[in-house]
């Protein structure tokens, strides 16, 4: 199962929220998580998912 | 005590349950909850992922519409339903009725068409039903569904009026011919059957604490009739003539409305199946094969299985020139086969066919309101009380100031009641709107929201998508270079899974291979695993940020294979013939034109130079939406013209979103307007100009009519010009007819 790197939720590969970073595809549960990731990908890739909630 | 209770109700929190669509994780819950709480007046929102619902606690006077809007803005949706209801009210009462519906719990949005007397209500499934809404609003009306179409309801209205008119025409002359008692008896059917509509309408309006045309007619005819009895005069016969004359105008108006409504309706066509059976097109199923011969109308959306012929699709595109269609081509229901023979494989049910989608969309547009309507609504709401006051003043002046007798004073004051017409005011704008939207449709321009006719005139920035809008959208590869052998082949195989116009340039070169994984990033590029290789194809920024790009060459499109520079491709797209003309037209109107494109190639700059406009290149669909938003925040009125599907977000963000339709699925298009080619933009501007002018002219007719006729009716020019009540009534009836007919005049 694919994990949303921002919130740690399980996501489907068919998710419309996705991006490519350094040649690898990442999937997200919502546009919110996608935008968070795009702001600072390294933070989530190094530190792992931050869970819920994340600074709403 | 009552006041206290009201106070209590006002401060009590209200609760609304919403069904949210599209949530699938905790972040979604947070997003929806956050957006709901951002609406002012929302005290709390509990969003439940398991049930897909939201409980919202409202402390202030919050419109449900705001909540739904907030949820939709966050990228989710609220489950709502719509119903349409035909009301027996006059056009000038509509704003009040609309407000009544809006105040009912569970109502999201209300759109009314005063011209046709039809209201469409969007409501929250979770909290109410159409029946409950009607009951709560205290409005009586007939819910229109498949069994009771809008058209049949409007025709029923016309026949009802016609029946009453016939009675009026039959009995009224007799009331003048026969002596007093017999005359009164003969006037009863006219006064209390033919005139019943007006008396009932007046009673209903007064009960609802409003006033309308019926109040004026009922008051005028009853004053005449009863005073005729008490004063032993033929006033009762004048009352009959007054009612009959008003009915002439009203019947004619009802006929025009019914006719207008039926013209936009399409009856199912006859379809011949391959086995020879003839059925209606709404009985066809996907997969049926139908036969169409020369001169016949194509009864369903489908693909040509065999045969060929020229098809005139003017009904759909406004283009009169027939188009040659061959095996494999799409055809749409409504087109006429000018010559040839076709066997068509049906691909869509009648209810989902393109032509039905168009009709559904356009019907929605009729209900739009223009800003001037707010002023008209205000005037309409005080119009009748003012007229009644004027009528009373007229009586008092003639009787007590000028010293005339009771008869003459009464006739002048009743004439004022009979002459004033708020109906024409109520009809002026919706009728012009209805005609404009239909006229645009005949040119192939689908207006889905009539308010754009007004908005488009204020547009000062136009953002145009490039590919497929300004250019033909058919890319060709002009040069290519490989750094890794076979990179181009791998890119071709990968692009075979994409439907992007640039991908189609690759498609032209046939290639076989296995695509194991495929991901598309709109506006940026694609990633695919082909024959065991990781392949990335796309714009410079996208590819370079995901690839170890170690070569200096840069093309329009880069290919990365297994993390290394694989090759480059340069592409070109042809400028559309009409692009220059349309852009010049817009510039002459003082509109700043910007081309916004996902294409990051040098070609985008060349296009900009050739057309002499600004270019923003390498934009994702989100970037385009952001650009539109930014422009709007700087007090610009922004129009976005683009592809119906890819640019949906930018189109929604714009004041006027125009989709250039290349597809056949209108439901997917986000634009408020759908056009067939860029050239239609000029037609749209012209139609908007004509439409808004018509609205103004109609209002001038309506206001002008009342300004002129009321003083005459009050006897200001007596004895030179004088208007008896029955002729004043005739004038009243015809003012609405004039407004309706003037809307139809194409100048």
mmCIF file of N, CA and C in Angstrom, chain B residues 307-357:
data_model
loop_
_atom_site.group_PDB
_atom_site.id
_atom_site.type_symbol
_atom_site.label_atom_id
_atom_site.label_comp_id
_atom_site.label_asym_id
_atom_site.label_seq_id
_atom_site.Cartn_x
_atom_site.Cartn_y
_atom_site.Cartn_z
ATOM 1 N N UNK B 307 -20.288 3.144 -44.354
ATOM 2 C CA UNK B 307 -20.891 4.173 -45.200
ATOM 3 C C UNK B 307 -20.223 5.517 -44.998
ATOM 4 N N UNK B 308 -20.603 6.497 -45.821
ATOM 5 C CA UNK B 308 -20.110 7.857 -45.631
ATOM 6 C C UNK B 308 -21.109 8.860 -46.193
ATOM 7 N N UNK B 309 -20.980 10.082 -45.775
ATOM 8 C CA UNK B 309 -21.910 11.090 -46.260
ATOM 9 C C UNK B 309 -21.615 12.445 -45.663
ATOM 10 N N UNK B 310 -22.255 13.477 -46.225
ATOM 11 C CA UNK B 310 -22.053 14.830 -45.716
ATOM 12 C C UNK B 310 -23.136 15.146 -44.691
ATOM 13 N N UNK B 311 -22.692 15.617 -43.539
ATOM 14 C CA UNK B 311 -23.625 15.876 -42.443
ATOM 15 C C UNK B 311 -23.658 17.362 -42.123
ATOM 16 N N UNK B 312 -24.873 17.925 -42.085
ATOM 17 C CA UNK B 312 -25.026 19.314 -41.683
ATOM 18 C C UNK B 312 -25.313 19.341 -40.170
ATOM 19 N N UNK B 313 -24.392 19.935 -39.419
ATOM 20 C CA UNK B 313 -24.541 19.948 -37.959
ATOM 21 C C UNK B 313 -24.892 21.349 -37.452
ATOM 22 N N UNK B 314 -25.565 22.130 -38.318
ATOM 23 C CA UNK B 314 -25.877 23.517 -37.962
ATOM 24 C C UNK B 314 -26.639 23.613 -36.637
ATOM 25 N N UNK B 315 -27.484 22.672 -36.360
ATOM 26 C CA UNK B 315 -28.279 22.702 -35.131
ATOM 27 C C UNK B 315 -27.383 22.651 -33.890
ATOM 28 N N UNK B 316 -26.189 22.077 -34.044
ATOM 29 C CA UNK B 316 -25.271 21.938 -32.912
ATOM 30 C C UNK B 316 -24.160 22.970 -32.934
ATOM 31 N N UNK B 317 -23.693 23.317 -34.126
ATOM 32 C CA UNK B 317 -22.512 24.175 -34.211
ATOM 33 C C UNK B 317 -22.796 25.539 -34.824
ATOM 34 N N UNK B 318 -23.959 25.698 -35.431
ATOM 35 C CA UNK B 318 -24.265 26.948 -36.104
ATOM 36 C C UNK B 318 -23.627 27.025 -37.487
ATOM 37 N N UNK B 319 -22.786 26.053 -37.805
ATOM 38 C CA UNK B 319 -22.079 26.041 -39.091
ATOM 39 C C UNK B 319 -22.953 25.376 -40.157
ATOM 40 N N UNK B 320 -23.267 26.150 -41.202
ATOM 41 C CA UNK B 320 -24.182 25.632 -42.218
ATOM 42 C C UNK B 320 -23.525 24.658 -43.195
ATOM 43 N N UNK B 321 -22.191 24.785 -43.341
ATOM 44 C CA UNK B 321 -21.504 23.954 -44.335
ATOM 45 C C UNK B 321 -21.459 22.489 -43.890
ATOM 46 N N UNK B 322 -21.933 21.565 -44.746
ATOM 47 C CA UNK B 322 -21.908 20.157 -44.335
ATOM 48 C C UNK B 322 -20.475 19.618 -44.208
ATOM 49 N N UNK B 323 -20.307 18.652 -43.320
ATOM 50 C CA UNK B 323 -18.983 18.069 -43.078
ATOM 51 C C UNK B 323 -19.010 16.613 -43.555
ATOM 52 N N UNK B 324 -17.942 16.220 -44.265
ATOM 53 C CA UNK B 324 -17.889 14.831 -44.744
ATOM 54 C C UNK B 324 -17.536 13.911 -43.579
ATOM 55 N N UNK B 325 -18.344 12.863 -43.380
ATOM 56 C CA UNK B 325 -18.093 11.917 -42.282
ATOM 57 C C UNK B 325 -17.949 10.518 -42.870
ATOM 58 N N UNK B 326 -16.899 9.837 -42.352
ATOM 59 C CA UNK B 326 -16.607 8.490 -42.856
ATOM 60 C C UNK B 326 -16.611 7.491 -41.714
ATOM 61 N N UNK B 327 -16.360 6.244 -42.067
ATOM 62 C CA UNK B 327 -16.262 5.168 -41.078
ATOM 63 C C UNK B 327 -15.317 5.575 -39.934
ATOM 64 N N UNK B 328 -15.770 5.377 -38.711
ATOM 65 C CA UNK B 328 -14.935 5.698 -37.544
ATOM 66 C C UNK B 328 -15.154 7.102 -37.007
ATOM 67 N N UNK B 329 -15.816 7.975 -37.798
ATOM 68 C CA UNK B 329 -16.055 9.345 -37.327
ATOM 69 C C UNK B 329 -17.229 9.383 -36.348
ATOM 70 N N UNK B 330 -17.200 10.406 -35.489
ATOM 71 C CA UNK B 330 -18.310 10.617 -34.552
ATOM 72 C C UNK B 330 -19.445 11.346 -35.241
ATOM 73 N N UNK B 331 -20.662 10.980 -34.925
ATOM 74 C CA UNK B 331 -21.806 11.787 -35.369
ATOM 75 C C UNK B 331 -22.669 12.081 -34.148
ATOM 76 N N UNK B 332 -23.397 13.191 -34.226
ATOM 77 C CA UNK B 332 -24.218 13.588 -33.083
ATOM 78 C C UNK B 332 -25.681 13.687 -33.471
ATOM 79 N N UNK B 333 -26.535 13.314 -32.536
ATOM 80 C CA UNK B 333 -27.975 13.399 -32.775
ATOM 81 C C UNK B 333 -28.335 14.834 -33.122
ATOM 82 N N UNK B 334 -29.195 15.016 -34.113
ATOM 83 C CA UNK B 334 -29.611 16.354 -34.502
ATOM 84 C C UNK B 334 -29.067 16.775 -35.850
ATOM 85 N N UNK B 335 -27.903 16.220 -36.238
ATOM 86 C CA UNK B 335 -27.315 16.541 -37.538
ATOM 87 C C UNK B 335 -28.177 15.958 -38.666
ATOM 88 N N UNK B 336 -28.099 16.585 -39.844
ATOM 89 C CA UNK B 336 -28.872 16.061 -40.977
ATOM 90 C C UNK B 336 -27.914 15.483 -42.016
ATOM 91 N N UNK B 337 -28.203 14.280 -42.466
ATOM 92 C CA UNK B 337 -27.375 13.673 -43.517
ATOM 93 C C UNK B 337 -27.822 14.278 -44.846
ATOM 94 N N UNK B 338 -26.998 15.184 -45.371
ATOM 95 C CA UNK B 338 -27.372 15.895 -46.604
ATOM 96 C C UNK B 338 -27.360 14.930 -47.792
ATOM 97 N N UNK B 339 -26.307 14.120 -47.851
ATOM 98 C CA UNK B 339 -26.292 13.067 -48.866
ATOM 99 C C UNK B 339 -25.408 11.917 -48.382
ATOM 100 N N UNK B 340 -25.744 10.718 -48.813
ATOM 101 C CA UNK B 340 -24.955 9.553 -48.410
ATOM 102 C C UNK B 340 -25.790 8.523 -47.678
ATOM 103 N N UNK B 341 -25.110 7.570 -47.096
ATOM 104 C CA UNK B 341 -25.776 6.489 -46.362
ATOM 105 C C UNK B 341 -24.877 6.121 -45.190
ATOM 106 N N UNK B 342 -25.452 6.037 -43.999
ATOM 107 C CA UNK B 342 -24.632 5.742 -42.821
ATOM 108 C C UNK B 342 -25.234 4.609 -41.999
ATOM 109 N N UNK B 343 -24.347 3.750 -41.522
ATOM 110 C CA UNK B 343 -24.759 2.802 -40.491
ATOM 111 C C UNK B 343 -24.026 3.240 -39.241
ATOM 112 N N UNK B 344 -24.792 3.535 -38.205
ATOM 113 C CA UNK B 344 -24.196 4.142 -37.005
ATOM 114 C C UNK B 344 -24.322 3.219 -35.793
ATOM 115 N N UNK B 345 -23.207 3.085 -35.087
ATOM 116 C CA UNK B 345 -23.176 2.337 -33.838
ATOM 117 C C UNK B 345 -23.493 3.340 -32.728
ATOM 118 N N UNK B 346 -24.583 3.119 -32.007
ATOM 119 C CA UNK B 346 -25.016 4.084 -30.983
ATOM 120 C C UNK B 346 -24.084 4.014 -29.766
ATOM 121 N N UNK B 347 -23.554 5.162 -29.358
ATOM 122 C CA UNK B 347 -22.619 5.161 -28.220
ATOM 123 C C UNK B 347 -23.186 5.851 -26.979
ATOM 124 N N UNK B 348 -24.327 6.512 -27.142
ATOM 125 C CA UNK B 348 -24.869 7.213 -25.975
ATOM 126 C C UNK B 348 -26.388 7.176 -25.971
ATOM 127 N N UNK B 349 -26.975 7.030 -24.781
ATOM 128 C CA UNK B 349 -28.431 7.085 -24.670
ATOM 129 C C UNK B 349 -28.916 8.486 -25.016
ATOM 130 N N UNK B 350 -30.175 8.568 -25.401
ATOM 131 C CA UNK B 350 -30.787 9.848 -25.771
ATOM 132 C C UNK B 350 -30.650 10.888 -24.650
ATOM 133 N N UNK B 351 -30.919 10.453 -23.419
ATOM 134 C CA UNK B 351 -30.868 11.392 -22.287
ATOM 135 C C UNK B 351 -29.480 11.971 -22.075
ATOM 136 N N UNK B 352 -28.452 11.246 -22.511
ATOM 137 C CA UNK B 352 -27.077 11.709 -22.318
ATOM 138 C C UNK B 352 -26.509 12.322 -23.599
ATOM 139 N N UNK B 353 -27.335 12.382 -24.642
ATOM 140 C CA UNK B 353 -26.807 12.838 -25.930
ATOM 141 C C UNK B 353 -26.399 14.311 -25.846
ATOM 142 N N UNK B 354 -25.534 14.692 -26.752
ATOM 143 C CA UNK B 354 -24.969 16.044 -26.737
ATOM 144 C C UNK B 354 -26.068 17.101 -26.833
ATOM 145 N N UNK B 355 -27.020 16.873 -27.720
ATOM 146 C CA UNK B 355 -28.060 17.884 -27.937
ATOM 147 C C UNK B 355 -28.914 18.084 -26.684
ATOM 148 N N UNK B 356 -29.169 17.013 -25.962
ATOM 149 C CA UNK B 356 -29.951 17.131 -24.723
ATOM 150 C C UNK B 356 -29.120 17.872 -23.670
ATOM 151 N N UNK B 357 -27.827 17.582 -23.648
ATOM 152 C CA UNK B 357 -26.946 18.308 -22.713
ATOM 153 C C UNK B 357 -26.972 19.807 -22.999
#
